[in-house]
């Protein structure tokens, strides 16, 4: 589908999904309400089929921005994954 061109995609899967759209990594749900929704579904299906053609994924896991404060970096990662395990009070030292 990309005619032999090497493409590099980057993004953050923990961000919010597109507004009123289906993310490429989710199956497209049929919803035949209007001509506009049919066109939107068609484009969503094309996007989904293109996404499924990707066969190599490199996931970057090292956090460089917060290297100086590893405890904070770990807490942010847990919040990002909705796995909050810690309670920090602003009054604690």
JSON list of N, CA and C in Angstrom, two decimals, residues 32 66 71 80 82:
[
{"chain": "A", "resi": 32, "resn": "UNK", "atom": "N", "xyz": [-24.39, 2.76, 9.85]},
{"chain": "A", "resi": 32, "resn": "UNK", "atom": "CA", "xyz": [-24.92, 3.30, 8.60]},
{"chain": "A", "resi": 32, "resn": "UNK", "atom": "C", "xyz": [-26.05, 4.28, 8.88]},
{"chain": "A", "resi": 66, "resn": "UNK", "atom": "N", "xyz": [13.37, 12.56, 32.35]},
{"chain": "A", "resi": 66, "resn": "UNK", "atom": "CA", "xyz": [13.34, 12.64, 33.81]},
{"chain": "A", "resi": 66, "resn": "UNK", "atom": "C", "xyz": [14.43, 11.78, 34.45]},
{"chain": "A", "resi": 71, "resn": "UNK", "atom": "N", "xyz": [12.41, 8.47, 40.78]},
{"chain": "A", "resi": 71, "resn": "UNK", "atom": "CA", "xyz": [11.18, 8.20, 41.54]},
{"chain": "A", "resi": 71, "resn": "UNK", "atom": "C", "xyz": [9.99, 8.92, 40.90]},
{"chain": "A", "resi": 80, "resn": "UNK", "atom": "N", "xyz": [0.44, 7.31, 33.83]},
{"chain": "A", "resi": 80, "resn": "UNK", "atom": "CA", "xyz": [0.21, 7.21, 32.39]},
{"chain": "A", "resi": 80, "resn": "UNK", "atom": "C", "xyz": [-0.47, 5.90, 32.02]},
{"chain": "A", "resi": 82, "resn": "UNK", "atom": "N", "xyz": [-2.33, 4.25, 34.06]},
{"chain": "A", "resi": 82, "resn": "UNK", "atom": "CA", "xyz": [-3.47, 4.12, 34.97]},
{"chain": "A", "resi": 82, "resn": "UNK", "atom": "C", "xyz": [-3.25, 2.99, 35.97]}
]
